[in-house]
Coordinates of C-alpha atoms in Angstrom, one line a residue:
Chain W
A30 CA 88.7 22.0 238.4
V31 CA 88.2 18.6 240.3
L32 CA 90.9 16.5 240.8
T33 CA 90.5 12.6 241.0
Q34 CA 93.1 10.4 242.2
S35 CA 94.0 6.8 241.5
P36 CA 94.3 4.3 243.2
L37 CA 92.6 5.3 246.7
S38 CA 94.5 2.3 248.4
L39 CA 98.3 1.3 247.2
P40 CA 99.8 -1.7 249.0
V41 CA 103.3 -2.0 247.9
T42 CA 105.9 -4.4 248.8
L43 CA 109.2 -3.0 250.2
G44 CA 111.6 -2.1 247.4
Q45 CA 109.2 -1.9 244.7
P46 CA 107.8 0.9 242.7
A47 CA 104.6 2.7 243.2
S48 CA 102.8 5.2 241.1
I49 CA 99.8 7.4 241.7
S50 CA 97.6 9.1 239.2
C51 CA 96.2 12.6 239.5
R52 CA 93.5 13.8 236.8
S53 CA 92.0 17.0 236.7
S54 CA 88.2 17.8 235.3
Q55 CA 90.1 20.8 233.3
S56 CA 93.6 22.0 232.2
L57 CA 95.6 23.4 235.1
V58 CA 98.0 25.5 233.0
H59 CA 97.5 28.8 234.9
S60 CA 97.5 32.4 233.1
D61 CA 101.1 32.9 234.4
G62 CA 101.9 29.7 232.1
N63 CA 103.0 27.7 235.0
T64 CA 101.2 24.7 236.2
H65 CA 100.7 24.7 239.9
L66 CA 100.2 21.0 240.5
N67 CA 101.9 19.8 244.0
W68 CA 102.0 16.3 245.5
L69 CA 101.8 16.3 249.3
H70 CA 102.6 13.4 251.7
Q71 CA 100.8 13.2 255.0
R72 CA 101.6 10.8 258.0
P73 CA 99.1 10.1 260.7
G74 CA 99.1 12.9 263.2
H75 CA 101.0 15.3 261.1
P76 CA 100.2 18.1 258.7
P77 CA 100.7 17.8 255.1
R78 CA 104.1 18.1 253.6
R79 CA 104.8 19.2 250.0
L80 CA 106.9 16.9 248.0
I81 CA 106.7 18.3 244.6
Y82 CA 105.7 21.6 243.1
K83 CA 105.1 22.5 239.7
I84 CA 104.5 19.1 238.5
S85 CA 108.0 17.7 238.8
N86 CA 110.2 20.0 241.2
R87 CA 111.5 18.3 244.3
E88 CA 111.4 20.1 247.5
S89 CA 114.7 20.4 249.4
G90 CA 115.4 17.2 251.4
V91 CA 113.1 15.0 249.4
P92 CA 114.8 11.9 248.1
D93 CA 115.1 11.4 244.6
R94 CA 113.2 8.0 244.6
F95 CA 110.5 10.8 244.2
S96 CA 109.6 11.9 240.8
G97 CA 106.6 14.0 239.3
A98 CA 105.3 14.2 235.8
G99 CA 102.6 15.2 233.6
S100 CA 100.8 18.0 231.9
G101 CA 97.4 19.7 231.4
T102 CA 95.3 17.5 233.0
D103 CA 97.0 14.2 233.7
F104 CA 99.7 14.2 236.5
T105 CA 101.8 11.1 238.0
L106 CA 103.7 10.8 241.2
E107 CA 106.3 8.1 241.0
I108 CA 108.2 6.3 243.9
S109 CA 111.1 4.2 242.4
R110 CA 111.7 1.9 245.3
V111 CA 109.2 2.2 248.2
E112 CA 111.0 2.6 251.7
A113 CA 109.1 2.1 255.2
E114 CA 109.0 5.9 256.0
D115 CA 106.9 6.4 252.5
V116 CA 103.7 5.1 254.1
G117 CA 100.7 7.7 254.6
V118 CA 98.4 9.6 252.4
Y119 CA 99.5 11.2 249.1
Y120 CA 97.4 14.1 247.9
C121 CA 97.6 16.2 244.5
M122 CA 96.9 19.6 244.8
E123 CA 96.4 22.6 242.5
G124 CA 98.2 25.5 244.1
I125 CA 96.5 28.4 242.9
Y126 CA 92.8 27.8 244.1
W127 CA 93.7 25.0 246.4
R128 CA 92.0 22.0 245.1
F129 CA 92.8 18.8 246.6
G130 CA 92.5 15.1 245.1
Q131 CA 90.8 12.6 247.4
G132 CA 94.1 11.2 248.8
T133 CA 95.9 7.7 248.2
K134 CA 96.8 5.6 251.1
L135 CA 100.3 3.7 250.6
E136 CA 100.8 1.0 252.9
I137 CA 103.4 -1.8 252.9
K138 CA 102.4 -5.1 251.9
Chain G
E171 CA 112.6 27.9 259.9
V172 CA 109.3 29.8 259.4
Q173 CA 106.5 28.3 261.3
L174 CA 102.9 28.9 261.5
V175 CA 101.2 27.9 264.9
E176 CA 97.4 27.9 265.1
S177 CA 95.3 28.3 268.3
G178 CA 91.7 28.9 269.3
G179 CA 90.2 25.5 268.6
G180 CA 88.1 23.5 271.0
L181 CA 84.8 21.9 271.8
V182 CA 81.6 24.2 270.8
Q183 CA 77.7 23.5 270.6
P184 CA 76.0 23.7 267.3
G185 CA 75.2 27.1 266.4
G186 CA 78.1 28.5 268.5
S187 CA 81.2 30.4 267.5
L188 CA 84.8 30.0 267.6
R189 CA 87.8 32.5 266.3
L190 CA 91.0 30.8 265.2
S191 CA 94.4 32.5 265.0
C192 CA 97.5 31.6 263.3
V193 CA 101.0 33.6 263.9
D194 CA 103.6 33.5 261.4
S195 CA 107.0 33.2 263.2
G196 CA 108.9 34.5 260.0
F197 CA 109.4 38.1 258.6
T198 CA 107.4 37.8 255.3
F199 CA 103.9 37.0 256.0
S200 CA 102.6 40.3 254.4
S201 CA 104.0 39.1 251.4
Y202 CA 101.5 35.9 250.9
W203 CA 98.2 34.8 250.3
M204 CA 97.2 32.9 253.3
N205 CA 94.8 30.0 253.6
W206 CA 92.7 27.9 255.8
V207 CA 92.3 24.3 255.0
R208 CA 90.6 21.6 257.2
Q209 CA 90.6 17.9 257.7
A210 CA 87.7 16.0 259.2
P211 CA 88.7 13.1 261.3
G212 CA 89.5 10.3 258.7
K213 CA 88.8 12.2 255.6
G214 CA 90.9 14.4 253.1
L215 CA 92.0 17.8 252.9
E216 CA 89.5 20.5 252.1
W217 CA 90.2 24.2 251.2
V218 CA 88.0 26.6 253.3
A219 CA 89.4 30.1 252.8
S220 CA 91.7 32.4 251.2
I221 CA 92.9 35.9 251.7
K222 CA 95.2 38.3 249.6
V223 CA 98.2 39.7 250.6
D224 CA 96.6 43.2 251.7
G225 CA 93.4 41.7 252.6
S226 CA 91.5 43.1 249.9
E227 CA 90.3 40.0 248.4
K228 CA 88.7 36.9 250.1
Y229 CA 87.3 33.6 249.0
Y230 CA 85.2 30.8 250.6
M231 CA 84.1 27.4 250.0
D232 CA 80.6 27.5 249.6
S233 CA 79.4 25.6 252.7
V234 CA 81.0 28.2 254.9
R235 CA 80.4 31.4 252.8
G236 CA 78.5 33.8 255.2
R237 CA 79.2 31.9 258.3
F238 CA 83.1 32.3 258.4
S239 CA 85.2 35.2 257.8
I240 CA 89.0 35.3 257.1
S241 CA 91.0 38.0 257.9
R242 CA 94.6 39.1 258.6
D243 CA 96.7 41.5 260.6
N244 CA 100.1 42.0 258.8
A245 CA 101.4 44.2 261.6
R246 CA 101.0 41.1 263.9
N247 CA 101.8 38.5 261.4
S248 CA 98.6 36.8 262.2
L249 CA 95.8 35.2 260.2
Y250 CA 92.3 34.8 261.6
L251 CA 89.2 32.7 261.0
Q252 CA 85.9 33.6 262.7
M253 CA 83.4 30.7 262.7
N254 CA 79.8 31.3 263.3
R255 CA 76.7 29.3 263.0
L256 CA 79.1 26.3 263.6
R257 CA 77.5 22.8 262.4
V258 CA 78.4 19.4 263.4
E259 CA 80.0 19.1 260.0
D260 CA 82.6 21.8 260.6
T261 CA 84.1 19.4 263.0
A262 CA 88.0 19.2 262.0
M263 CA 91.4 20.2 262.2
Y264 CA 91.8 23.4 260.8
Y265 CA 95.3 24.3 259.2
C266 CA 96.6 27.6 258.2
A267 CA 99.1 27.4 255.1
R268 CA 100.9 29.1 252.3
D269 CA 102.2 27.8 249.1
S270 CA 104.3 29.6 246.6
S271 CA 106.1 27.7 243.8
V272 CA 109.7 27.9 245.0
V273 CA 111.6 25.6 246.9
G274 CA 110.5 25.9 250.7
G275 CA 107.8 27.8 249.4
S276 CA 105.0 25.5 251.3
V277 CA 104.3 26.1 254.9
W278 CA 101.6 24.4 257.1
G279 CA 100.9 24.8 260.7
Q280 CA 100.3 21.8 263.0
G281 CA 96.7 22.5 263.1
T282 CA 94.0 23.4 265.6
M283 CA 91.0 21.0 266.4
V284 CA 87.5 22.2 266.3
R285 CA 84.8 20.0 267.4
V286 CA 80.9 20.8 267.2
S287 CA 78.9 18.5 269.4
S288 CA 75.9 19.0 271.7

């Protein structure tokens, strides 16, 4: 499956919402019945950190302003109110075959 | 806290070889598929190779198949990537990582940098 993210660049005003789309070229529903779609966040000079797993499950310590949704081939990461610490690149990732989207760079306007 | 620590990167000439290592500080290394992921400077994440818990299955991206070899030693909690016939386009930060669909199930190392240049 090829994962296509949009937009690739996302300038956002502090306190405003942000949304990133991830579309797959084929369904990501695995034979185990789960959809292993993750969202990762990477700051410059750091390894990626998983924020969301299985579409909508937040990792421990991830603020509840982050939410994931979707099914099948279409997925979305939403940030309800962007904070300064949210800058960086966001990747969607299929967790069985380790396919990545191209990344979306979020910056503060 | 589980940590993955990579080593073995460096500067190598085209056609040369390097062996990357990744040590898991936890106690459950042998329970997980392990993976190598790379990131060229200024670029996105790219899966390189995966290995099953017991080493019986290995998978590679097309451009490294036949040149790279992934292996593991569960007794040493270690993952390896033998890289031969290196090319300029293999220049990247190489991360070892694992991912399971439970809270805290994603672990990435800090990465080791590989530079292929004459």
